Amino acid sequence: MTADLFDGLDVAGPAREPLAPGAVLLRGFARPYDNELITAIEAIAAQAPFRRMVTPGGHQMSVAMTSCGSLGWVTDRSGYRYDACDPDTGRPWPAMPPLLRRLAEQAASEAGFADFAPDACLINRYEPGAKMSLHQDRDERDIGAPIVSVSLGLPATFLFGGLKRTDKTQRYRLAHGDVVVWGGPARLAFHGVAPLADGEHGLLGRQRINLTFRRAR
Ligand code: MD3
Ligand code: FE
């Protein structure tokens, strides 16, 4: 009766840790690919450099960003939007490397989203002190599609709230290699990142990089 032996054990896949309804943490899911992911991110940043953008309110973000895929996320004084071209270079965003796409699709599938087809990957770079204020991600056309996030480098304290800005937030530590799939009722939840604590990561040094895969159109 081998079935009994394995009952309750995750013998056939990664540990799925539910964070909230619709949000699933796959701890360490990206770790086996960390070196290849970092190499791919460096190649993207060589084509579309990280830059600190300005919000419609006129504040420069502390997080530096770039994108890959057929669409990239941009903000300036005129608003937030997805655009096929990098405003800094005038060229299309670098293509989404197959490794990144496959990782996002596999993570989504583990969380029950079998047909996730990301067309945008926003790449956020945090240096010590950088943070992201509480916000919702609602610039994507189909909010039925999840967002898949991949954390690399220094650990961060992630804030996860409710559907109202004033709802109480829960804190989670997101560490190197952690992947979270945000779908269903979690998709429109307010969320943010506390100021990054200084430290030294073996592969990335004094920084944290977060990838978010989205279906923008
Ligand atoms: C929950 N990035 O790029 S990743 C963002 O760590 C963003 O850089 C953060 O929020 C970061 O928009 C958080 C986790 C995340 C991403 C998108 C979400 C959580 C989410 C969308 C809906 C709900
Ligand atoms: Fe967000």
JSON list of C-alpha atoms and ligand atoms in Angstrom, two decimals:
[
{"chain": "A", "resi": 1, "resn": "MET", "atom": "CA", "xyz": [0.00, 0.00, 0.00]},
{"chain": "A", "resi": 2, "resn": "THR", "atom": "CA", "xyz": [2.46, 2.63, -1.15]},
{"chain": "A", "resi": 3, "resn": "ALA", "atom": "CA", "xyz": [-0.29, 5.27, -1.38]},
{"chain": "A", "resi": 4, "resn": "ASP", "atom": "CA", "xyz": [-0.57, 5.25, 2.41]},
{"chain": "A", "resi": 5, "resn": "LEU", "atom": "CA", "xyz": [3.18, 5.70, 2.79]},
{"chain": "A", "resi": 6, "resn": "PHE", "atom": "CA", "xyz": [3.08, 8.86, 0.73]},
{"chain": "A", "resi": 7, "resn": "ASP", "atom": "CA", "xyz": [-0.16, 10.28, 2.03]},
{"chain": "A", "resi": 8, "resn": "GLY", "atom": "CA", "xyz": [0.33, 13.85, 3.11]},
{"chain": "A", "resi": 9, "resn": "LEU", "atom": "CA", "xyz": [3.85, 14.07, 1.74]},
{"chain": "A", "resi": 10, "resn": "ASP", "atom": "CA", "xyz": [4.82, 16.37, -1.13]},
{"chain": "A", "resi": 11, "resn": "VAL", "atom": "CA", "xyz": [6.60, 13.64, -3.03]},
{"chain": "A", "resi": 12, "resn": "ALA", "atom": "CA", "xyz": [5.48, 14.83, -6.43]},
{"chain": "A", "resi": 13, "resn": "GLY", "atom": "CA", "xyz": [6.26, 18.52, -6.57]},
{"chain": "A", "resi": 14, "resn": "PRO", "atom": "CA", "xyz": [7.19, 21.73, -4.83]},
{"chain": "A", "resi": 15, "resn": "ALA", "atom": "CA", "xyz": [5.64, 22.80, -1.54]},
{"chain": "A", "resi": 16, "resn": "ARG", "atom": "CA", "xyz": [2.63, 25.00, -2.17]},
{"chain": "A", "resi": 17, "resn": "GLU", "atom": "CA", "xyz": [2.11, 27.36, 0.71]},
{"chain": "A", "resi": 18, "resn": "PRO", "atom": "CA", "xyz": [-1.19, 29.27, 0.56]},
{"chain": "A", "resi": 19, "resn": "LEU", "atom": "CA", "xyz": [-0.66, 32.86, 1.71]},
{"chain": "A", "resi": 20, "resn": "ALA", "atom": "CA", "xyz": [-4.21, 34.06, 1.22]},
{"chain": "A", "resi": 21, "resn": "PRO", "atom": "CA", "xyz": [-7.16, 33.06, -0.96]},
{"chain": "A", "resi": 22, "resn": "GLY", "atom": "CA", "xyz": [-5.73, 33.10, -4.52]},
{"chain": "A", "resi": 23, "resn": "ALA", "atom": "CA", "xyz": [-2.10, 33.58, -3.44]},
{"chain": "A", "resi": 24, "resn": "VAL", "atom": "CA", "xyz": [0.28, 30.62, -3.44]},
{"chain": "A", "resi": 25, "resn": "LEU", "atom": "CA", "xyz": [3.92, 30.71, -2.34]},
{"chain": "A", "resi": 26, "resn": "LEU", "atom": "CA", "xyz": [6.28, 28.25, -4.04]},
{"chain": "A", "resi": 27, "resn": "ARG", "atom": "CA", "xyz": [9.28, 28.54, -1.77]},
{"chain": "A", "resi": 28, "resn": "GLY", "atom": "CA", "xyz": [12.59, 28.16, -3.61]},
{"chain": "A", "resi": 29, "resn": "PHE", "atom": "CA", "xyz": [10.87, 27.32, -6.91]},
{"chain": "A", "resi": 30, "resn": "ALA", "atom": "CA", "xyz": [13.29, 29.49, -8.94]},
{"chain": "A", "resi": 31, "resn": "ARG", "atom": "CA", "xyz": [16.45, 28.51, -7.06]},
{"chain": "A", "resi": 32, "resn": "PRO", "atom": "CA", "xyz": [17.60, 25.78, -9.46]},
{"chain": "A", "resi": 33, "resn": "TYR", "atom": "CA", "xyz": [17.70, 28.41, -12.23]},
{"chain": "A", "resi": 34, "resn": "ASP", "atom": "CA", "xyz": [19.14, 31.35, -10.29]},
{"chain": "A", "resi": 35, "resn": "ASN", "atom": "CA", "xyz": [22.42, 31.70, -12.19]},
{"chain": "A", "resi": 36, "resn": "GLU", "atom": "CA", "xyz": [20.72, 31.46, -15.58]},
{"chain": "A", "resi": 37, "resn": "LEU", "atom": "CA", "xyz": [18.03, 33.93, -14.49]},
{"chain": "A", "resi": 38, "resn": "ILE", "atom": "CA", "xyz": [20.65, 36.46, -13.39]},
{"chain": "A", "resi": 39, "resn": "THR", "atom": "CA", "xyz": [22.56, 36.06, -16.65]},
{"chain": "A", "resi": 40, "resn": "ALA", "atom": "CA", "xyz": [19.32, 36.65, -18.57]},
{"chain": "A", "resi": 41, "resn": "ILE", "atom": "CA", "xyz": [18.50, 39.74, -16.49]},
{"chain": "A", "resi": 42, "resn": "GLU", "atom": "CA", "xyz": [21.98, 41.18, -17.13]},
{"chain": "A", "resi": 43, "resn": "ALA", "atom": "CA", "xyz": [21.48, 40.70, -20.88]},
{"chain": "A", "resi": 44, "resn": "ILE", "atom": "CA", "xyz": [18.09, 42.45, -20.71]},
{"chain": "A", "resi": 45, "resn": "ALA", "atom": "CA", "xyz": [19.53, 45.33, -18.70]},
{"chain": "A", "resi": 46, "resn": "ALA", "atom": "CA", "xyz": [22.33, 45.74, -21.25]},
{"chain": "A", "resi": 47, "resn": "GLN", "atom": "CA", "xyz": [19.61, 46.44, -23.88]},
{"chain": "A", "resi": 48, "resn": "ALA", "atom": "CA", "xyz": [17.11, 48.26, -21.67]},
{"chain": "A", "resi": 49, "resn": "PRO", "atom": "CA", "xyz": [18.95, 49.72, -18.68]},
{"chain": "A", "resi": 50, "resn": "PHE", "atom": "CA", "xyz": [17.40, 49.89, -15.21]},
{"chain": "A", "resi": 51, "resn": "ARG", "atom": "CA", "xyz": [16.03, 53.37, -14.55]},
{"chain": "A", "resi": 52, "resn": "ARG", "atom": "CA", "xyz": [14.16, 55.08, -11.73]},
{"chain": "A", "resi": 53, "resn": "MET", "atom": "CA", "xyz": [10.95, 56.36, -13.23]},
{"chain": "A", "resi": 54, "resn": "VAL", "atom": "CA", "xyz": [8.77, 59.25, -12.15]},
{"chain": "A", "resi": 55, "resn": "THR", "atom": "CA", "xyz": [5.18, 58.76, -10.96]},
{"chain": "A", "resi": 56, "resn": "PRO", "atom": "CA", "xyz": [2.29, 60.85, -12.32]},
{"chain": "A", "resi": 57, "resn": "GLY", "atom": "CA", "xyz": [2.52, 62.77, -9.02]},
{"chain": "A", "resi": 58, "resn": "GLY", "atom": "CA", "xyz": [6.10, 63.80, -9.84]},
{"chain": "A", "resi": 59, "resn": "HIS", "atom": "CA", "xyz": [7.95, 61.56, -7.37]},
{"chain": "A", "resi": 60, "resn": "GLN", "atom": "CA", "xyz": [10.97, 59.57, -8.51]},
{"chain": "A", "resi": 61, "resn": "MET", "atom": "CA", "xyz": [10.61, 55.93, -7.52]},
{"chain": "A", "resi": 62, "resn": "SER", "atom": "CA", "xyz": [13.31, 54.40, -5.29]},
{"chain": "A", "resi": 63, "resn": "VAL", "atom": "CA", "xyz": [13.03, 51.12, -7.20]},
{"chain": "A", "resi": 64, "resn": "ALA", "atom": "CA", "xyz": [14.84, 50.96, -10.56]},
{"chain": "A", "resi": 65, "resn": "MET", "atom": "CA", "xyz": [12.94, 49.14, -13.32]},
{"chain": "A", "resi": 66, "resn": "THR", "atom": "CA", "xyz": [13.20, 47.64, -16.75]},
{"chain": "A", "resi": 67, "resn": "SER", "atom": "CA", "xyz": [11.05, 45.16, -18.68]},
{"chain": "A", "resi": 68, "resn": "CYS", "atom": "CA", "xyz": [11.15, 42.36, -21.20]},
{"chain": "A", "resi": 69, "resn": "GLY", "atom": "CA", "xyz": [8.45, 40.84, -23.35]},
{"chain": "A", "resi": 70, "resn": "SER", "atom": "CA", "xyz": [6.23, 42.38, -26.00]},
{"chain": "A", "resi": 71, "resn": "LEU", "atom": "CA", "xyz": [5.09, 45.02, -23.49]},
{"chain": "A", "resi": 72, "resn": "GLY", "atom": "CA", "xyz": [6.84, 46.90, -20.71]},
{"chain": "A", "resi": 73, "resn": "TRP", "atom": "CA", "xyz": [5.39, 48.91, -17.85]},
{"chain": "A", "resi": 74, "resn": "VAL", "atom": "CA", "xyz": [6.22, 52.60, -17.75]},
{"chain": "A", "resi": 75, "resn": "THR", "atom": "CA", "xyz": [5.29, 55.61, -15.68]},
{"chain": "A", "resi": 76, "resn": "ASP", "atom": "CA", "xyz": [5.90, 59.30, -16.23]},
{"chain": "A", "resi": 77, "resn": "ARG", "atom": "CA", "xyz": [4.13, 62.59, -15.55]},
{"chain": "A", "resi": 78, "resn": "SER", "atom": "CA", "xyz": [1.33, 61.58, -17.94]},
{"chain": "A", "resi": 79, "resn": "GLY", "atom": "CA", "xyz": [0.43, 58.33, -16.13]},
{"chain": "A", "resi": 80, "resn": "TYR", "atom": "CA", "xyz": [1.04, 54.58, -15.95]},
{"chain": "A", "resi": 81, "resn": "ARG", "atom": "CA", "xyz": [0.81, 52.37, -19.03]},
{"chain": "A", "resi": 82, "resn": "TYR", "atom": "CA", "xyz": [2.10, 49.35, -20.88]},
{"chain": "A", "resi": 83, "resn": "ASP", "atom": "CA", "xyz": [4.10, 50.24, -23.96]},
{"chain": "A", "resi": 84, "resn": "ALA", "atom": "CA", "xyz": [5.75, 48.14, -26.69]},
{"chain": "A", "resi": 85, "resn": "CYS", "atom": "CA", "xyz": [8.76, 50.47, -26.71]},
{"chain": "A", "resi": 86, "resn": "ASP", "atom": "CA", "xyz": [11.24, 51.52, -24.07]},
{"chain": "A", "resi": 87, "resn": "PRO", "atom": "CA", "xyz": [10.86, 55.32, -23.80]},
{"chain": "A", "resi": 88, "resn": "ASP", "atom": "CA", "xyz": [14.56, 55.66, -22.88]},
{"chain": "A", "resi": 89, "resn": "THR", "atom": "CA", "xyz": [15.87, 53.94, -26.03]},
{"chain": "A", "resi": 90, "resn": "GLY", "atom": "CA", "xyz": [12.91, 54.19, -28.41]},
{"chain": "A", "resi": 91, "resn": "ARG", "atom": "CA", "xyz": [13.38, 50.49, -29.19]},
{"chain": "A", "resi": 92, "resn": "PRO", "atom": "CA", "xyz": [11.05, 47.56, -28.47]},
{"chain": "A", "resi": 93, "resn": "TRP", "atom": "CA", "xyz": [11.64, 45.94, -25.07]},
{"chain": "A", "resi": 94, "resn": "PRO", "atom": "CA", "xyz": [13.98, 42.92, -25.19]},
{"chain": "A", "resi": 95, "resn": "ALA", "atom": "CA", "xyz": [12.18, 39.64, -25.88]},
{"chain": "A", "resi": 96, "resn": "MET", "atom": "CA", "xyz": [11.18, 37.49, -22.92]},
{"chain": "A", "resi": 97, "resn": "PRO", "atom": "CA", "xyz": [13.80, 34.74, -22.66]},
{"chain": "A", "resi": 98, "resn": "PRO", "atom": "CA", "xyz": [12.24, 31.24, -22.94]},
{"chain": "A", "resi": 99, "resn": "LEU", "atom": "CA", "xyz": [13.65, 30.27, -19.52]},
{"chain": "A", "resi": 100, "resn": "LEU", "atom": "CA", "xyz": [11.77, 33.13, -17.86]},
{"chain": "A", "resi": 101, "resn": "ARG", "atom": "CA", "xyz": [8.56, 32.41, -19.74]},
{"chain": "A", "resi": 102, "resn": "ARG", "atom": "CA", "xyz": [8.68, 28.70, -18.92]},
{"chain": "A", "resi": 103, "resn": "LEU", "atom": "CA", "xyz": [9.38, 29.35, -15.25]},
{"chain": "A", "resi": 104, "resn": "ALA", "atom": "CA", "xyz": [6.38, 31.69, -15.01]},
{"chain": "A", "resi": 105, "resn": "GLU", "atom": "CA", "xyz": [4.10, 29.28, -16.88]},
{"chain": "A", "resi": 106, "resn": "GLN", "atom": "CA", "xyz": [5.16, 26.34, -14.70]},
{"chain": "A", "resi": 107, "resn": "ALA", "atom": "CA", "xyz": [4.63, 28.30, -11.49]},
{"chain": "A", "resi": 108, "resn": "ALA", "atom": "CA", "xyz": [1.18, 29.46, -12.65]},
{"chain": "A", "resi": 109, "resn": "SER", "atom": "CA", "xyz": [0.29, 25.90, -13.56]},
{"chain": "A", "resi": 110, "resn": "GLU", "atom": "CA", "xyz": [1.34, 24.68, -10.06]},
{"chain": "A", "resi": 111, "resn": "ALA", "atom": "CA", "xyz": [-1.11, 27.22, -8.65]},
{"chain": "A", "resi": 112, "resn": "GLY", "atom": "CA", "xyz": [-3.98, 26.11, -10.89]},
{"chain": "A", "resi": 113, "resn": "PHE", "atom": "CA", "xyz": [-3.60, 28.57, -13.80]},
{"chain": "A", "resi": 114, "resn": "ALA", "atom": "CA", "xyz": [-2.89, 26.14, -16.64]},
{"chain": "A", "resi": 115, "resn": "ASP", "atom": "CA", "xyz": [-2.98, 28.58, -19.55]},
{"chain": "A", "resi": 116, "resn": "PHE", "atom": "CA", "xyz": [-1.08, 31.62, -18.29]},
{"chain": "A", "resi": 117, "resn": "ALA", "atom": "CA", "xyz": [0.58, 33.35, -21.25]},
{"chain": "A", "resi": 118, "resn": "PRO", "atom": "CA", "xyz": [2.58, 36.33, -19.98]},
{"chain": "A", "resi": 119, "resn": "ASP", "atom": "CA", "xyz": [3.32, 39.12, -22.46]},
{"chain": "A", "resi": 120, "resn": "ALA", "atom": "CA", "xyz": [5.15, 41.42, -20.03]},
{"chain": "A", "resi": 121, "resn": "CYS", "atom": "CA", "xyz": [7.81, 40.90, -17.40]},
{"chain": "A", "resi": 122, "resn": "LEU", "atom": "CA", "xyz": [8.57, 43.88, -15.18]},
{"chain": "A", "resi": 123, "resn": "ILE", "atom": "CA", "xyz": [11.98, 43.71, -13.51]},
{"chain": "A", "resi": 124, "resn": "ASN", "atom": "CA", "xyz": [12.39, 45.67, -10.28]},
{"chain": "A", "resi": 125, "resn": "ARG", "atom": "CA", "xyz": [15.77, 46.35, -8.68]},
{"chain": "A", "resi": 126, "resn": "TYR", "atom": "CA", "xyz": [15.92, 47.32, -5.00]},
{"chain": "A", "resi": 127, "resn": "GLU", "atom": "CA", "xyz": [19.02, 48.70, -3.37]},
{"chain": "A", "resi": 128, "resn": "PRO", "atom": "CA", "xyz": [19.16, 49.14, 0.42]},
{"chain": "A", "resi": 129, "resn": "GLY", "atom": "CA", "xyz": [16.42, 51.55, 1.51]},
{"chain": "A", "resi": 130, "resn": "ALA", "atom": "CA", "xyz": [14.37, 51.17, -1.69]},
{"chain": "A", "resi": 131, "resn": "LYS", "atom": "CA", "xyz": [10.69, 50.42, -1.13]},
{"chain": "A", "resi": 132, "resn": "MET", "atom": "CA", "xyz": [7.40, 50.17, -2.94]},
{"chain": "A", "resi": 133, "resn": "SER", "atom": "CA", "xyz": [4.40, 51.88, -1.41]},
{"chain": "A", "resi": 134, "resn": "LEU", "atom": "CA", "xyz": [1.07, 50.12, -1.06]},
{"chain": "A", "resi": 135, "resn": "HIS", "atom": "CA", "xyz": [-0.62, 49.87, -4.48]},
{"chain": "A", "resi": 136, "resn": "GLN", "atom": "CA", "xyz": [-2.87, 47.73, -6.65]},
{"chain": "A", "resi": 137, "resn": "ASP", "atom": "CA", "xyz": [-1.84, 46.33, -10.04]},
{"chain": "A", "resi": 138, "resn": "ARG", "atom": "CA", "xyz": [-4.73, 47.24, -12.29]},
{"chain": "A", "resi": 139, "resn": "ASP", "atom": "CA", "xyz": [-3.14, 48.39, -15.56]},
{"chain": "A", "resi": 140, "resn": "GLU", "atom": "CA", "xyz": [-3.60, 44.91, -17.06]},
{"chain": "A", "resi": 141, "resn": "ARG", "atom": "CA", "xyz": [-6.60, 44.25, -19.30]},
{"chain": "A", "resi": 142, "resn": "ASP", "atom": "CA", "xyz": [-7.51, 40.79, -18.03]},
{"chain": "A", "resi": 143, "resn": "ILE", "atom": "CA", "xyz": [-7.44, 40.69, -14.25]},
{"chain": "A", "resi": 144, "resn": "GLY", "atom": "CA", "xyz": [-8.55, 37.04, -14.52]},
{"chain": "A", "resi": 145, "resn": "ALA", "atom": "CA", "xyz": [-4.91, 36.25, -15.35]},
{"chain": "A", "resi": 146, "resn": "PRO", "atom": "CA", "xyz": [-2.62, 35.90, -12.34]},
{"chain": "A", "resi": 147, "resn": "ILE", "atom": "CA", "xyz": [0.65, 37.72, -11.70]},
{"chain": "A", "resi": 148, "resn": "VAL", "atom": "CA", "xyz": [3.69, 35.53, -11.02]},
{"chain": "A", "resi": 149, "resn": "SER", "atom": "CA", "xyz": [6.49, 37.08, -8.95]},
{"chain": "A", "resi": 150, "resn": "VAL", "atom": "CA", "xyz": [10.04, 35.78, -8.60]},
{"chain": "A", "resi": 151, "resn": "SER", "atom": "CA", "xyz": [12.37, 37.12, -5.90]},
{"chain": "A", "resi": 152, "resn": "LEU", "atom": "CA", "xyz": [16.17, 37.04, -6.21]},
{"chain": "A", "resi": 153, "resn": "GLY", "atom": "CA", "xyz": [18.96, 38.35, -4.00]},
{"chain": "A", "resi": 154, "resn": "LEU", "atom": "CA", "xyz": [18.45, 40.01, -0.61]},
{"chain": "A", "resi": 155, "resn": "PRO", "atom": "CA", "xyz": [15.28, 39.09, 1.30]},
{"chain": "A", "resi": 156, "resn": "ALA", "atom": "CA", "xyz": [12.44, 41.60, 1.53]},
{"chain": "A", "resi": 157, "resn": "THR", "atom": "CA", "xyz": [9.45, 42.18, 3.76]},
{"chain": "A", "resi": 158, "resn": "PHE", "atom": "CA", "xyz": [6.42, 42.05, 1.54]},
{"chain": "A", "resi": 159, "resn": "LEU", "atom": "CA", "xyz": [3.19, 43.75, 2.68]},
{"chain": "A", "resi": 160, "resn": "PHE", "atom": "CA", "xyz": [-0.09, 42.18, 1.66]},
{"chain": "A", "resi": 161, "resn": "GLY", "atom": "CA", "xyz": [-3.36, 43.93, 2.39]},
{"chain": "A", "resi": 162, "resn": "GLY", "atom": "CA", "xyz": [-6.94, 43.73, 1.25]},
{"chain": "A", "resi": 163, "resn": "LEU", "atom": "CA", "xyz": [-9.11, 45.30, -1.43]},
{"chain": "A", "resi": 164, "resn": "LYS", "atom": "CA", "xyz": [-9.09, 48.67, 0.36]},
{"chain": "A", "resi": 165, "resn": "ARG", "atom": "CA", "xyz": [-5.93, 50.70, 0.93]},
{"chain": "A", "resi": 166, "resn": "THR", "atom": "CA", "xyz": [-6.81, 51.00, 4.61]},
{"chain": "A", "resi": 167, "resn": "ASP", "atom": "CA", "xyz": [-7.27, 47.24, 5.15]},
{"chain": "A", "resi": 168, "resn": "LYS", "atom": "CA", "xyz": [-4.84, 45.67, 7.62]},
{"chain": "A", "resi": 169, "resn": "THR", "atom": "CA", "xyz": [-1.65, 44.33, 6.00]},
{"chain": "A", "resi": 170, "resn": "GLN", "atom": "CA", "xyz": [0.11, 41.05, 6.66]},
{"chain": "A", "resi": 171, "resn": "ARG", "atom": "CA", "xyz": [3.89, 40.76, 6.33]},
{"chain": "A", "resi": 172, "resn": "TYR", "atom": "CA", "xyz": [5.73, 37.98, 4.57]},
{"chain": "A", "resi": 173, "resn": "ARG", "atom": "CA", "xyz": [9.44, 37.48, 4.02]},
{"chain": "A", "resi": 174, "resn": "LEU", "atom": "CA", "xyz": [10.26, 36.84, 0.37]},
{"chain": "A", "resi": 175, "resn": "ALA", "atom": "CA", "xyz": [13.70, 35.31, -0.08]},
{"chain": "A", "resi": 176, "resn": "HIS", "atom": "CA", "xyz": [15.99, 34.34, -2.94]},
{"chain": "A", "resi": 177, "resn": "GLY", "atom": "CA", "xyz": [14.26, 31.88, -5.26]},
{"chain": "A", "resi": 178, "resn": "ASP", "atom": "CA", "xyz": [10.76, 32.33, -3.85]},
{"chain": "A", "resi": 179, "resn": "VAL", "atom": "CA", "xyz": [7.94, 32.45, -6.40]},
{"chain": "A", "resi": 180, "resn": "VAL", "atom": "CA", "xyz": [4.41, 33.65, -5.65]},
{"chain": "A", "resi": 181, "resn": "VAL", "atom": "CA", "xyz": [1.36, 33.31, -7.87]},
{"chain": "A", "resi": 182, "resn": "TRP", "atom": "CA", "xyz": [-1.24, 36.01, -7.24]},
{"chain": "A", "resi": 183, "resn": "GLY", "atom": "CA", "xyz": [-4.62, 35.23, -8.73]},
{"chain": "A", "resi": 184, "resn": "GLY", "atom": "CA", "xyz": [-8.29, 35.02, -7.92]},
{"chain": "A", "resi": 185, "resn": "PRO", "atom": "CA", "xyz": [-9.31, 37.22, -4.99]},
{"chain": "A", "resi": 186, "resn": "ALA", "atom": "CA", "xyz": [-5.65, 38.16, -4.31]},
{"chain": "A", "resi": 187, "resn": "ARG", "atom": "CA", "xyz": [-5.20, 39.70, -7.75]},
{"chain": "A", "resi": 188, "resn": "LEU", "atom": "CA", "xyz": [-6.50, 43.15, -6.84]},
{"chain": "A", "resi": 189, "resn": "ALA", "atom": "CA", "xyz": [-5.23, 43.24, -3.26]},
{"chain": "A", "resi": 190, "resn": "PHE", "atom": "CA", "xyz": [-3.13, 46.20, -2.12]},
{"chain": "A", "resi": 191, "resn": "HIS", "atom": "CA", "xyz": [0.51, 45.25, -1.66]},
{"chain": "A", "resi": 192, "resn": "GLY", "atom": "CA", "xyz": [3.93, 46.80, -1.22]},
{"chain": "A", "resi": 193, "resn": "VAL", "atom": "CA", "xyz": [7.51, 46.23, -0.11]},
{"chain": "A", "resi": 194, "resn": "ALA", "atom": "CA", "xyz": [9.12, 47.61, 3.09]},
{"chain": "A", "resi": 195, "resn": "PRO", "atom": "CA", "xyz": [12.43, 49.50, 2.73]},
{"chain": "A", "resi": 196, "resn": "LEU", "atom": "CA", "xyz": [15.09, 46.95, 1.82]},
{"chain": "A", "resi": 197, "resn": "ALA", "atom": "CA", "xyz": [17.46, 46.10, 4.67]},
{"chain": "A", "resi": 198, "resn": "ASP", "atom": "CA", "xyz": [21.13, 46.21, 3.78]},
{"chain": "A", "resi": 199, "resn": "GLY", "atom": "CA", "xyz": [22.99, 42.94, 3.43]},
{"chain": "A", "resi": 200, "resn": "GLU", "atom": "CA", "xyz": [25.17, 40.96, 1.11]},
{"chain": "A", "resi": 201, "resn": "HIS", "atom": "CA", "xyz": [23.82, 38.23, -1.13]},
{"chain": "A", "resi": 202, "resn": "GLY", "atom": "CA", "xyz": [26.16, 35.60, -2.54]},
{"chain": "A", "resi": 203, "resn": "LEU", "atom": "CA", "xyz": [25.01, 36.05, -6.15]},
{"chain": "A", "resi": 204, "resn": "LEU", "atom": "CA", "xyz": [23.58, 39.58, -6.29]},
{"chain": "A", "resi": 205, "resn": "GLY", "atom": "CA", "xyz": [25.49, 41.52, -3.62]},
{"chain": "A", "resi": 206, "resn": "ARG", "atom": "CA", "xyz": [23.63, 44.47, -2.05]},
{"chain": "A", "resi": 207, "resn": "GLN", "atom": "CA", "xyz": [20.43, 44.21, -4.04]},
{"chain": "A", "resi": 208, "resn": "ARG", "atom": "CA", "xyz": [17.15, 42.45, -4.54]},
{"chain": "A", "resi": 209, "resn": "ILE", "atom": "CA", "xyz": [15.64, 41.80, -7.95]},
{"chain": "A", "resi": 210, "resn": "ASN", "atom": "CA", "xyz": [11.98, 40.98, -8.41]},
{"chain": "A", "resi": 211, "resn": "LEU", "atom": "CA", "xyz": [10.43, 39.77, -11.64]},
{"chain": "A", "resi": 212, "resn": "THR", "atom": "CA", "xyz": [6.68, 40.05, -12.18]},
{"chain": "A", "resi": 213, "resn": "PHE", "atom": "CA", "xyz": [5.13, 38.24, -15.11]},
{"chain": "A", "resi": 214, "resn": "ARG", "atom": "CA", "xyz": [1.87, 39.65, -16.35]},
{"chain": "A", "resi": 215, "resn": "ARG", "atom": "CA", "xyz": [-0.75, 39.27, -19.03]},
{"chain": "A", "resi": 216, "resn": "ALA", "atom": "CA", "xyz": [-1.10, 42.94, -19.95]},
{"chain": "A", "resi": 217, "resn": "ARG", "atom": "CA", "xyz": [-3.17, 42.61, -23.15]},
{"chain": "B", "resi": 1, "resn": "MD3", "atom": "C1", "xyz": [-0.16, 40.90, -5.12]},
{"chain": "B", "resi": 1, "resn": "MD3", "atom": "N1", "xyz": [6.34, 44.28, -7.03]},
{"chain": "B", "resi": 1, "resn": "MD3", "atom": "O1", "xyz": [5.94, 45.21, -9.50]},
{"chain": "B", "resi": 1, "resn": "MD3", "atom": "S1", "xyz": [6.08, 41.28, -6.01]},
{"chain": "B", "resi": 1, "resn": "MD3", "atom": "C2", "xyz": [4.98, 45.28, -8.71]},
{"chain": "B", "resi": 1, "resn": "MD3", "atom": "O2", "xyz": [8.59, 42.86, -4.81]},
{"chain": "B", "resi": 1, "resn": "MD3", "atom": "C3", "xyz": [5.17, 44.82, -7.33]},
{"chain": "B", "resi": 1, "resn": "MD3", "atom": "O3", "xyz": [8.89, 44.19, -6.46]},
{"chain": "B", "resi": 1, "resn": "MD3", "atom": "C4", "xyz": [6.71, 43.91, -5.69]},
{"chain": "B", "resi": 1, "resn": "MD3", "atom": "O4", "xyz": [4.29, 44.94, -6.54]},
{"chain": "B", "resi": 1, "resn": "MD3", "atom": "C5", "xyz": [8.17, 43.62, -5.65]},
{"chain": "B", "resi": 1, "resn": "MD3", "atom": "O5", "xyz": [3.86, 45.69, -9.03]},
{"chain": "B", "resi": 1, "resn": "MD3", "atom": "C6", "xyz": [5.92, 42.80, -5.17]},
{"chain": "B", "resi": 1, "resn": "MD3", "atom": "C7", "xyz": [4.65, 40.47, -5.46]},
{"chain": "B", "resi": 1, "resn": "MD3", "atom": "C8", "xyz": [3.36, 40.91, -6.07]},
{"chain": "B", "resi": 1, "resn": "MD3", "atom": "C9", "xyz": [3.28, 41.38, -7.36]},
{"chain": "B", "resi": 1, "resn": "MD3", "atom": "C10", "xyz": [2.06, 41.69, -7.90]},
{"chain": "B", "resi": 1, "resn": "MD3", "atom": "C11", "xyz": [0.90, 41.52, -7.16]},
{"chain": "B", "resi": 1, "resn": "MD3", "atom": "C12", "xyz": [2.23, 40.77, -5.35]},
{"chain": "B", "resi": 1, "resn": "MD3", "atom": "C13", "xyz": [0.99, 41.06, -5.86]},
{"chain": "B", "resi": 1, "resn": "MD3", "atom": "C14", "xyz": [-0.37, 41.80, -7.70]},
{"chain": "B", "resi": 1, "resn": "MD3", "atom": "C15", "xyz": [-1.50, 41.59, -6.95]},
{"chain": "B", "resi": 1, "resn": "MD3", "atom": "C16", "xyz": [-1.40, 41.16, -5.65]},
{"chain": "B", "resi": 2, "resn": "FE", "atom": "FE", "xyz": [2.45, 45.41, -7.61]}
]
